[in-house]
Amino acid sequence: GAGVSQSPSNKVTEKGKDVELRCDPISGHTALYWYRQSLGQGLEFLIYFQGNSAPDKSGLPSDRFSAERTGGSVSTLTIQRTQQEDSAVYLCASSLETGFHNEQFFGPGTRLTVL
Amino acid sequence: GENVEQHPSTLSVQEGDSAVIKCTYSDSASNYFPWYKQELGKRPQLIIDIRSNVGEKKDQRIAVTLNKTAKHFSLHITETQPEDSAVYFCAASIGGFQKLVFGTGTRLLVSP
């Protein structure tokens, strides 16, 4: 079946512009996660959705970052007034929500470059 | 705060040798420990995971051990092959939530 998809695959923007990154989780997966991976670094947790609500937003780096999820499916990560330090690969993952931890399936990521 | 430390950062072995990657975690409530493999330019993929009610789990050439008392867990790869070359990430769950905290990764290079 279809895996997690993300769009765009690459995004180049100018400093100060806003960007929107999209994630389509696996059908039926109620849990959705956003991570950031800087070059050669690990995965930095940003936010987690359970259905349409976000019980954990603790990883969002600043108030320029926000995310929403509608219909329990597609999620959008928005970065306002982008800065050069926002350049990274943004990864989305989804999993079944069963009360136990389940495998997180990752998307291919969006590579964001802020000039 | 919640933290996962991973060592070594790079590991070079000859084909056929074993490789061991170690992680320590700080949250005593962590109960789920997955390992992900990320090949160059690809997405991370789960290779094995372990829950806190067992001390060891094995899947062919890959095994993971968990020591809850010491709060550390390790990935063991036997009979390494060049296609095992990748970056490996450990992770630990945080409390009762679905959140995972990842280690900083180990770049494994298996030379033929």
PDB file of C-alpha atoms in Angstrom:
ATOM      1  CA  GLY A   1       0.000   0.000   0.000  1.00  0.00           C
ATOM      2  CA  ALA A   2       0.960   3.654  -0.199  1.00  0.00           C
ATOM      3  CA  GLY A   3       3.442   4.895   2.357  1.00  0.00           C
ATOM      4  CA  VAL A   4       3.815   8.308   3.950  1.00  0.00           C
ATOM      5  CA  SER A   5       4.183  11.022   1.344  1.00  0.00           C
ATOM      6  CA  GLN A   6       5.474  14.565   1.691  1.00  0.00           C
ATOM      7  CA  SER A   7       5.462  17.579  -0.552  1.00  0.00           C
ATOM      8  CA  PRO A   8       7.316  19.375  -1.860  1.00  0.00           C
ATOM      9  CA  SER A   9      10.414  17.184  -1.931  1.00  0.00           C
ATOM     10  CA  ASN A  10      12.601  20.274  -2.146  1.00  0.00           C
ATOM     11  CA  LYS A  11      11.893  23.874  -1.247  1.00  0.00           C
ATOM     12  CA  VAL A  12      14.199  26.826  -1.721  1.00  0.00           C
ATOM     13  CA  THR A  13      13.035  30.090  -0.228  1.00  0.00           C
ATOM     14  CA  GLU A  14      14.360  33.486   0.671  1.00  0.00           C
ATOM     15  CA  LYS A  15      14.920  34.558   4.234  1.00  0.00           C
ATOM     16  CA  GLY A  16      11.790  36.117   5.679  1.00  0.00           C
ATOM     17  CA  LYS A  17       9.316  34.220   3.495  1.00  0.00           C
ATOM     18  CA  ASP A  18       6.724  31.798   4.847  1.00  0.00           C
ATOM     19  CA  VAL A  19       6.688  28.135   3.794  1.00  0.00           C
ATOM     20  CA  GLU A  20       4.184  25.300   4.095  1.00  0.00           C
ATOM     21  CA  LEU A  21       5.200  21.671   4.163  1.00  0.00           C
ATOM     22  CA  ARG A  22       2.652  18.919   3.648  1.00  0.00           C
ATOM     23  CA  CYS A  23       2.438  15.380   4.974  1.00  0.00           C
ATOM     24  CA  ASP A  24       0.043  12.630   3.900  1.00  0.00           C
ATOM     25  CA  PRO A  25       0.164   9.781   6.431  1.00  0.00           C
ATOM     26  CA  ILE A  26      -0.610   6.146   5.806  1.00  0.00           C
ATOM     27  CA  SER A  27      -4.368   5.632   5.637  1.00  0.00           C
ATOM     28  CA  GLY A  28      -5.726   4.636   9.032  1.00  0.00           C
ATOM     29  CA  HIS A  29      -2.749   5.928  11.006  1.00  0.00           C
ATOM     30  CA  THR A  30      -4.077   8.256  13.683  1.00  0.00           C
ATOM     31  CA  ALA A  31      -0.703   9.314  15.072  1.00  0.00           C
ATOM     32  CA  LEU A  32       1.448  11.738  13.087  1.00  0.00           C
ATOM     33  CA  TYR A  33       4.843  13.215  13.912  1.00  0.00           C
ATOM     34  CA  TRP A  34       7.085  15.929  12.554  1.00  0.00           C
ATOM     35  CA  TYR A  35      10.872  15.822  12.918  1.00  0.00           C
ATOM     36  CA  ARG A  36      13.704  18.013  11.720  1.00  0.00           C
ATOM     37  CA  GLN A  37      17.033  16.596  10.580  1.00  0.00           C
ATOM     38  CA  SER A  38      19.886  19.015  10.063  1.00  0.00           C
ATOM     39  CA  LEU A  39      22.826  17.954   7.890  1.00  0.00           C
ATOM     40  CA  GLY A  40      24.599  15.005   9.472  1.00  0.00           C
ATOM     41  CA  GLN A  41      22.529  15.259  12.625  1.00  0.00           C
ATOM     42  CA  GLY A  42      19.913  13.167  14.370  1.00  0.00           C
ATOM     43  CA  LEU A  43      16.165  13.531  14.304  1.00  0.00           C
ATOM     44  CA  GLU A  44      14.830  16.423  16.354  1.00  0.00           C
ATOM     45  CA  PHE A  45      11.217  15.969  17.515  1.00  0.00           C
ATOM     46  CA  LEU A  46       8.963  18.900  16.634  1.00  0.00           C
ATOM     47  CA  ILE A  47       5.323  17.955  17.266  1.00  0.00           C
ATOM     48  CA  TYR A  48       3.015  14.966  17.606  1.00  0.00           C
ATOM     49  CA  PHE A  49      -0.648  14.673  16.581  1.00  0.00           C
ATOM     50  CA  GLN A  50      -3.176  12.250  17.954  1.00  0.00           C
ATOM     51  CA  GLY A  51      -6.049  12.568  15.528  1.00  0.00           C
ATOM     52  CA  ASN A  52      -6.445  16.303  14.964  1.00  0.00           C
ATOM     53  CA  SER A  53      -5.119  17.382  18.335  1.00  0.00           C
ATOM     54  CA  ALA A  54      -1.499  17.992  19.270  1.00  0.00           C
ATOM     55  CA  PRO A  55      -0.861  16.821  22.837  1.00  0.00           C
ATOM     56  CA  ASP A  56       2.851  17.535  22.527  1.00  0.00           C
ATOM     57  CA  LYS A  57       4.163  20.673  20.828  1.00  0.00           C
ATOM     58  CA  SER A  58       7.231  20.850  23.009  1.00  0.00           C
ATOM     59  CA  GLY A  59       9.702  20.474  20.161  1.00  0.00           C
ATOM     60  CA  LEU A  60       8.640  23.457  18.091  1.00  0.00           C
ATOM     61  CA  PRO A  61      11.762  25.702  18.055  1.00  0.00           C
ATOM     62  CA  SER A  62       9.943  29.033  18.159  1.00  0.00           C
ATOM     63  CA  ASP A  63       6.561  30.654  17.655  1.00  0.00           C
ATOM     64  CA  ARG A  64       7.407  30.971  13.951  1.00  0.00           C
ATOM     65  CA  PHE A  65       6.655  27.249  13.686  1.00  0.00           C
ATOM     66  CA  SER A  66       3.108  25.901  13.710  1.00  0.00           C
ATOM     67  CA  ALA A  67       1.349  22.786  12.514  1.00  0.00           C
ATOM     68  CA  GLU A  68      -2.170  21.639  11.989  1.00  0.00           C
ATOM     69  CA  ARG A  69      -3.942  18.487  11.016  1.00  0.00           C
ATOM     70  CA  THR A  70      -7.414  18.309   9.573  1.00  0.00           C
ATOM     71  CA  GLY A  71      -9.743  15.375   9.118  1.00  0.00           C
ATOM     72  CA  GLY A  72      -7.361  13.153  11.023  1.00  0.00           C
ATOM     73  CA  SER A  73      -5.245  12.836   7.908  1.00  0.00           C
ATOM     74  CA  VAL A  74      -3.163  15.473   6.121  1.00  0.00           C
ATOM     75  CA  SER A  75      -0.895  17.686   8.200  1.00  0.00           C
ATOM     76  CA  THR A  76       0.758  20.985   7.331  1.00  0.00           C
ATOM     77  CA  LEU A  77       3.852  22.390   9.002  1.00  0.00           C
ATOM     78  CA  THR A  78       4.152  26.149   8.540  1.00  0.00           C
ATOM     79  CA  ILE A  79       7.303  28.154   9.131  1.00  0.00           C
ATOM     80  CA  GLN A  80       6.820  31.912   9.140  1.00  0.00           C
ATOM     81  CA  ARG A  81       9.544  34.467   8.436  1.00  0.00           C
ATOM     82  CA  THR A  82      12.068  31.752   7.627  1.00  0.00           C
ATOM     83  CA  GLN A  83      15.645  32.074   8.833  1.00  0.00           C
ATOM     84  CA  GLN A  84      18.783  30.429   7.459  1.00  0.00           C
ATOM     85  CA  GLU A  85      18.997  28.200  10.525  1.00  0.00           C
ATOM     86  CA  ASP A  86      15.658  26.684   9.492  1.00  0.00           C
ATOM     87  CA  SER A  87      17.418  24.953   6.591  1.00  0.00           C
ATOM     88  CA  ALA A  88      17.097  21.193   7.160  1.00  0.00           C
ATOM     89  CA  VAL A  89      15.198  18.115   6.052  1.00  0.00           C
ATOM     90  CA  TYR A  90      11.743  18.005   7.594  1.00  0.00           C
ATOM     91  CA  LEU A  91      10.514  14.462   8.083  1.00  0.00           C
ATOM     92  CA  CYS A  92       6.991  13.334   8.791  1.00  0.00           C
ATOM     93  CA  ALA A  93       6.068   9.950  10.237  1.00  0.00           C
ATOM     94  CA  SER A  94       2.833   8.170  11.069  1.00  0.00           C
ATOM     95  CA  SER A  95       1.836   5.190  13.178  1.00  0.00           C
ATOM     96  CA  LEU A  96      -1.147   3.283  14.450  1.00  0.00           C
ATOM     97  CA  GLU A  97      -2.453   4.530  17.774  1.00  0.00           C
ATOM     98  CA  THR A  98      -3.212   1.444  19.826  1.00  0.00           C
ATOM     99  CA  GLY A  99      -2.146   2.436  23.319  1.00  0.00           C
ATOM    100  CA  PHE A 100       1.210   0.775  22.775  1.00  0.00           C
ATOM    101  CA  HIS A 101       4.159   2.138  20.909  1.00  0.00           C
ATOM    102  CA  ASN A 102       4.086   1.132  17.285  1.00  0.00           C
ATOM    103  CA  GLU A 103       6.478   1.476  14.386  1.00  0.00           C
ATOM    104  CA  GLN A 104       6.700   4.988  13.001  1.00  0.00           C
ATOM    105  CA  PHE A 105       6.771   4.972   9.203  1.00  0.00           C
ATOM    106  CA  PHE A 106       8.688   7.888   7.771  1.00  0.00           C
ATOM    107  CA  GLY A 107       8.067   9.894   4.671  1.00  0.00           C
ATOM    108  CA  PRO A 108      10.836  10.877   2.225  1.00  0.00           C
ATOM    109  CA  GLY A 109      11.177  14.318   3.762  1.00  0.00           C
ATOM    110  CA  THR A 110      11.162  17.878   2.468  1.00  0.00           C
ATOM    111  CA  ARG A 111      14.567  19.477   2.053  1.00  0.00           C
ATOM    112  CA  LEU A 112      14.205  23.154   2.957  1.00  0.00           C
ATOM    113  CA  THR A 113      16.888  25.615   1.968  1.00  0.00           C
ATOM    114  CA  VAL A 114      16.623  29.195   3.181  1.00  0.00           C
ATOM    115  CA  LEU A 115      18.844  31.582   1.267  1.00  0.00           C
TER     116      LEU A 115
ATOM    117  CA  GLY B   1      15.553  16.728  30.343  1.00  0.00           C
ATOM    118  CA  GLU B   2      14.894  13.693  28.180  1.00  0.00           C
ATOM    119  CA  ASN B   3      18.071  12.561  26.520  1.00  0.00           C
ATOM    120  CA  VAL B   4      19.445   9.634  24.497  1.00  0.00           C
ATOM    121  CA  GLU B   5      23.182   9.310  24.029  1.00  0.00           C
ATOM    122  CA  GLN B   6      24.569   7.123  21.261  1.00  0.00           C
ATOM    123  CA  HIS B   7      28.095   5.812  20.700  1.00  0.00           C
ATOM    124  CA  PRO B   8      30.179   5.591  18.636  1.00  0.00           C
ATOM    125  CA  SER B   9      29.426   8.330  16.135  1.00  0.00           C
ATOM    126  CA  THR B  10      31.299   6.430  13.424  1.00  0.00           C
ATOM    127  CA  LEU B  11      32.196   2.765  13.158  1.00  0.00           C
ATOM    128  CA  SER B  12      34.293   1.096  10.468  1.00  0.00           C
ATOM    129  CA  VAL B  13      34.450  -2.695  10.220  1.00  0.00           C
ATOM    130  CA  GLN B  14      35.533  -5.303   7.732  1.00  0.00           C
ATOM    131  CA  GLU B  15      32.931  -7.424   6.005  1.00  0.00           C
ATOM    132  CA  GLY B  16      32.091 -10.414   8.179  1.00  0.00           C
ATOM    133  CA  ASP B  17      32.978  -8.691  11.454  1.00  0.00           C
ATOM    134  CA  SER B  18      30.442  -7.812  14.144  1.00  0.00           C
ATOM    135  CA  ALA B  19      29.329  -4.270  14.934  1.00  0.00           C
ATOM    136  CA  VAL B  20      27.955  -2.991  18.225  1.00  0.00           C
ATOM    137  CA  ILE B  21      26.251   0.360  18.804  1.00  0.00           C
ATOM    138  CA  LYS B  22      25.341   1.492  22.303  1.00  0.00           C
ATOM    139  CA  CYS B  23      22.744   3.926  23.638  1.00  0.00           C
ATOM    140  CA  THR B  24      21.856   5.235  27.075  1.00  0.00           C
ATOM    141  CA  TYR B  25      18.643   6.981  28.047  1.00  0.00           C
ATOM    142  CA  SER B  26      17.600   9.198  30.926  1.00  0.00           C
ATOM    143  CA  ASP B  27      13.840   8.663  31.385  1.00  0.00           C
ATOM    144  CA  SER B  28      13.242   5.707  33.700  1.00  0.00           C
ATOM    145  CA  ALA B  29       9.665   5.488  32.383  1.00  0.00           C
ATOM    146  CA  SER B  30      10.848   4.736  28.830  1.00  0.00           C
ATOM    147  CA  ASN B  31       9.430   1.393  27.711  1.00  0.00           C
ATOM    148  CA  TYR B  32       9.967   1.208  23.947  1.00  0.00           C
ATOM    149  CA  PHE B  33      13.311   1.247  22.152  1.00  0.00           C
ATOM    150  CA  PRO B  34      13.396   1.126  18.343  1.00  0.00           C
ATOM    151  CA  TRP B  35      16.388   1.175  16.029  1.00  0.00           C
ATOM    152  CA  TYR B  36      16.206   2.847  12.628  1.00  0.00           C
ATOM    153  CA  LYS B  37      18.519   2.515   9.629  1.00  0.00           C
ATOM    154  CA  GLN B  38      18.925   5.446   7.263  1.00  0.00           C
ATOM    155  CA  GLU B  39      20.765   4.939   3.994  1.00  0.00           C
ATOM    156  CA  LEU B  40      22.199   7.960   2.234  1.00  0.00           C
ATOM    157  CA  GLY B  41      19.409  10.153   0.880  1.00  0.00           C
ATOM    158  CA  LYS B  42      16.709   7.764   2.063  1.00  0.00           C
ATOM    159  CA  ARG B  43      14.110   7.845   4.814  1.00  0.00           C
ATOM    160  CA  PRO B  44      14.739   6.150   8.187  1.00  0.00           C
ATOM    161  CA  GLN B  45      13.371   2.611   8.368  1.00  0.00           C
ATOM    162  CA  LEU B  46      12.758   0.477  11.444  1.00  0.00           C
ATOM    163  CA  ILE B  47      15.045  -2.547  11.631  1.00  0.00           C
ATOM    164  CA  ILE B  48      14.263  -3.870  15.103  1.00  0.00           C
ATOM    165  CA  ASP B  49      12.609  -2.737  18.320  1.00  0.00           C
ATOM    166  CA  ILE B  50      12.365  -3.954  21.888  1.00  0.00           C
ATOM    167  CA  ARG B  51       9.921  -3.303  24.692  1.00  0.00           C
ATOM    168  CA  SER B  52      10.841  -3.069  28.347  1.00  0.00           C
ATOM    169  CA  ASN B  53       9.363  -6.426  29.294  1.00  0.00           C
ATOM    170  CA  VAL B  54      12.156  -8.337  27.506  1.00  0.00           C
ATOM    171  CA  GLY B  55      15.917  -8.190  27.748  1.00  0.00           C
ATOM    172  CA  GLU B  56      16.890  -9.331  24.277  1.00  0.00           C
ATOM    173  CA  LYS B  57      15.401  -9.697  20.828  1.00  0.00           C
ATOM    174  CA  LYS B  58      16.957 -11.203  17.731  1.00  0.00           C
ATOM    175  CA  ASP B  59      16.098 -11.092  14.045  1.00  0.00           C
ATOM    176  CA  GLN B  60      18.534 -12.984  11.824  1.00  0.00           C
ATOM    177  CA  ARG B  61      21.852 -11.075  11.938  1.00  0.00           C
ATOM    178  CA  ILE B  62      20.481  -8.273  14.117  1.00  0.00           C
ATOM    179  CA  ALA B  63      19.931  -8.346  17.868  1.00  0.00           C
ATOM    180  CA  VAL B  64      19.096  -5.764  20.496  1.00  0.00           C
ATOM    181  CA  THR B  65      19.766  -6.046  24.223  1.00  0.00           C
ATOM    182  CA  LEU B  66      18.219  -3.930  26.964  1.00  0.00           C
ATOM    183  CA  ASN B  67      19.420  -3.306  30.504  1.00  0.00           C
ATOM    184  CA  LYS B  68      16.683  -1.334  32.265  1.00  0.00           C
ATOM    185  CA  THR B  69      18.586  -1.073  35.523  1.00  0.00           C
ATOM    186  CA  ALA B  70      21.522   0.617  33.833  1.00  0.00           C
ATOM    187  CA  LYS B  71      19.257   2.389  31.314  1.00  0.00           C
ATOM    188  CA  HIS B  72      21.171   1.307  28.281  1.00  0.00           C
ATOM    189  CA  PHE B  73      20.475  -0.748  25.167  1.00  0.00           C
ATOM    190  CA  SER B  74      22.628  -1.955  22.321  1.00  0.00           C
ATOM    191  CA  LEU B  75      22.359  -3.024  18.685  1.00  0.00           C
ATOM    192  CA  HIS B  76      24.429  -5.986  17.556  1.00  0.00           C
ATOM    193  CA  ILE B  77      24.979  -6.796  13.885  1.00  0.00           C
ATOM    194  CA  THR B  78      26.802 -10.030  13.107  1.00  0.00           C
ATOM    195  CA  GLU B  79      28.446 -11.095   9.845  1.00  0.00           C
ATOM    196  CA  THR B  80      28.300  -7.541   8.526  1.00  0.00           C
ATOM    197  CA  GLN B  81      27.876  -6.958   4.807  1.00  0.00           C
ATOM    198  CA  PRO B  82      28.592  -3.863   2.694  1.00  0.00           C
ATOM    199  CA  GLU B  83      24.845  -3.238   2.363  1.00  0.00           C
ATOM    200  CA  ASP B  84      24.725  -2.746   6.143  1.00  0.00           C
ATOM    201  CA  SER B  85      26.585   0.531   5.589  1.00  0.00           C
ATOM    202  CA  ALA B  86      24.243   3.318   6.706  1.00  0.00           C
ATOM    203  CA  VAL B  87      23.496   5.616   9.639  1.00  0.00           C
ATOM    204  CA  TYR B  88      21.790   3.862  12.542  1.00  0.00           C
ATOM    205  CA  PHE B  89      19.638   5.724  15.072  1.00  0.00           C
ATOM    206  CA  CYS B  90      18.469   4.477  18.433  1.00  0.00           C
ATOM    207  CA  ALA B  91      15.425   5.973  20.134  1.00  0.00           C
ATOM    208  CA  ALA B  92      13.584   5.755  23.424  1.00  0.00           C
ATOM    209  CA  SER B  93       9.960   6.484  24.226  1.00  0.00           C
ATOM    210  CA  ILE B  94       9.196   9.248  26.665  1.00  0.00           C
ATOM    211  CA  GLY B  95       6.901   8.395  29.539  1.00  0.00           C
ATOM    212  CA  GLY B  96       3.488   7.209  28.468  1.00  0.00           C
ATOM    213  CA  PHE B  97       3.444   9.279  25.312  1.00  0.00           C
ATOM    214  CA  GLN B  98       4.045   8.314  21.714  1.00  0.00           C
ATOM    215  CA  LYS B  99       7.000  10.668  21.534  1.00  0.00           C
ATOM    216  CA  LEU B 100      10.401   9.221  20.707  1.00  0.00           C
ATOM    217  CA  VAL B 101      13.718  10.863  21.486  1.00  0.00           C
ATOM    218  CA  PHE B 102      16.432   9.860  19.026  1.00  0.00           C
ATOM    219  CA  GLY B 103      20.149   9.440  19.490  1.00  0.00           C
ATOM    220  CA  THR B 104      22.552  11.382  17.307  1.00  0.00           C
ATOM    221  CA  GLY B 105      23.258   8.448  15.006  1.00  0.00           C
ATOM    222  CA  THR B 106      26.140   6.091  14.201  1.00  0.00           C
ATOM    223  CA  ARG B 107      27.616   6.034  10.741  1.00  0.00           C
ATOM    224  CA  LEU B 108      28.540   2.394  10.023  1.00  0.00           C
ATOM    225  CA  LEU B 109      30.902   1.627   7.158  1.00  0.00           C
ATOM    226  CA  VAL B 110      31.444  -1.996   6.180  1.00  0.00           C
ATOM    227  CA  SER B 111      34.402  -2.478   3.899  1.00  0.00           C
ATOM    228  CA  PRO B 112      34.535  -5.473   1.544  1.00  0.00           C
TER     229      PRO B 112
END
